[in-house]
């Protein structure tokens, strides 16, 4: 069993790993965070554009993703 104390409790890392992570963080610029609000679905409901929110990892909403999966299964 390993007991964590001090900063290791906060980070879950040993001293050597924390030092390495600090060096990497100082050298490698962090990419800007992706917007937390997903975009609008790129699918269509008949002739009109879908107005539902797209899934975070897809360009379509849950309804249109289900339709895509149903088409792949057929």
mmCIF file of C-alpha atoms in Angstrom:
data_model
loop_
_atom_site.group_PDB
_atom_site.id
_atom_site.type_symbol
_atom_site.label_atom_id
_atom_site.label_comp_id
_atom_site.label_asym_id
_atom_site.label_seq_id
_atom_site.Cartn_x
_atom_site.Cartn_y
_atom_site.Cartn_z
ATOM 1 C CA UNK A 1 0.000 0.000 0.000
ATOM 2 C CA UNK A 2 1.264 3.459 -0.899
ATOM 3 C CA UNK A 3 0.278 6.477 1.169
ATOM 4 C CA UNK A 4 0.298 9.882 -0.476
ATOM 5 C CA UNK A 5 1.214 13.026 1.441
ATOM 6 C CA UNK A 6 1.732 16.689 0.624
ATOM 7 C CA UNK A 7 1.422 17.703 -3.037
ATOM 8 C CA UNK A 8 1.134 14.059 -4.090
ATOM 9 C CA UNK A 9 -2.358 14.025 -2.588
ATOM 10 C CA UNK A 10 -3.404 16.855 -4.917
ATOM 11 C CA UNK A 11 -1.682 15.656 -8.085
ATOM 12 C CA UNK A 12 -1.480 11.904 -7.579
ATOM 13 C CA UNK A 13 2.135 12.092 -8.799
ATOM 14 C CA UNK A 14 5.439 11.401 -7.067
ATOM 15 C CA UNK A 15 8.011 14.190 -6.767
ATOM 16 C CA UNK A 16 9.984 13.048 -9.824
ATOM 17 C CA UNK A 17 6.843 12.839 -11.979
ATOM 18 C CA UNK A 18 5.637 16.265 -10.751
ATOM 19 C CA UNK A 19 8.987 17.831 -11.637
ATOM 20 C CA UNK A 20 8.887 16.239 -15.094
ATOM 21 C CA UNK A 21 5.301 17.403 -15.640
ATOM 22 C CA UNK A 22 6.250 20.939 -14.564
ATOM 23 C CA UNK A 23 9.143 20.998 -17.047
ATOM 24 C CA UNK A 24 6.928 19.729 -19.867
ATOM 25 C CA UNK A 25 4.214 22.239 -19.029
ATOM 26 C CA UNK A 26 6.766 25.051 -19.198
ATOM 27 C CA UNK A 27 8.150 23.877 -22.562
ATOM 28 C CA UNK A 28 5.072 22.665 -24.444
ATOM 29 C CA UNK A 29 2.453 25.354 -25.027
ATOM 30 C CA UNK A 30 -1.026 24.222 -24.110
ATOM 31 C CA UNK A 31 -3.504 24.223 -26.981
ATOM 32 C CA UNK A 32 -6.563 26.367 -26.412
ATOM 33 C CA UNK A 33 -9.473 24.446 -24.981
ATOM 34 C CA UNK A 34 -12.163 23.357 -27.376
ATOM 35 C CA UNK A 35 -15.429 25.196 -26.969
ATOM 36 C CA UNK A 36 -17.579 23.448 -24.384
ATOM 37 C CA UNK A 37 -20.734 24.191 -26.332
ATOM 38 C CA UNK A 38 -21.139 21.817 -29.250
ATOM 39 C CA UNK A 39 -22.222 23.191 -32.591
ATOM 40 C CA UNK A 40 -25.448 22.690 -34.414
ATOM 41 C CA UNK A 41 -26.218 19.381 -36.129
ATOM 42 C CA UNK A 42 -25.258 19.244 -39.796
ATOM 43 C CA UNK A 43 -28.149 16.887 -40.613
ATOM 44 C CA UNK A 44 -31.451 17.700 -42.269
ATOM 45 C CA UNK A 45 -35.037 17.056 -41.213
ATOM 46 C CA UNK A 46 -36.611 16.756 -44.625
ATOM 47 C CA UNK A 47 -35.879 20.020 -46.450
ATOM 48 C CA UNK A 48 -34.952 22.046 -43.355
ATOM 49 C CA UNK A 49 -31.666 22.083 -41.473
ATOM 50 C CA UNK A 50 -31.652 20.334 -38.114
ATOM 51 C CA UNK A 51 -31.522 22.784 -35.204
ATOM 52 C CA UNK A 52 -30.557 20.284 -32.497
ATOM 53 C CA UNK A 53 -27.130 20.355 -30.849
ATOM 54 C CA UNK A 54 -24.470 18.107 -32.340
ATOM 55 C CA UNK A 55 -22.849 15.417 -30.216
ATOM 56 C CA UNK A 56 -19.488 16.486 -28.755
ATOM 57 C CA UNK A 57 -17.567 13.975 -30.888
ATOM 58 C CA UNK A 58 -19.715 14.163 -34.032
ATOM 59 C CA UNK A 59 -21.113 16.744 -36.394
ATOM 60 C CA UNK A 60 -24.644 15.382 -36.012
ATOM 61 C CA UNK A 61 -27.199 15.135 -33.194
ATOM 62 C CA UNK A 62 -28.251 11.934 -31.457
ATOM 63 C CA UNK A 63 -31.231 11.446 -33.777
ATOM 64 C CA UNK A 64 -29.120 11.687 -36.931
ATOM 65 C CA UNK A 65 -26.336 9.562 -35.415
ATOM 66 C CA UNK A 66 -28.928 6.855 -34.702
ATOM 67 C CA UNK A 67 -30.023 7.044 -38.334
ATOM 68 C CA UNK A 68 -26.372 6.721 -39.450
ATOM 69 C CA UNK A 69 -25.889 3.648 -37.277
ATOM 70 C CA UNK A 70 -29.136 2.094 -38.512
ATOM 71 C CA UNK A 71 -27.904 2.576 -42.092
ATOM 72 C CA UNK A 72 -24.552 0.938 -41.254
ATOM 73 C CA UNK A 73 -26.298 -2.071 -39.726
ATOM 74 C CA UNK A 74 -28.613 -2.596 -42.715
#
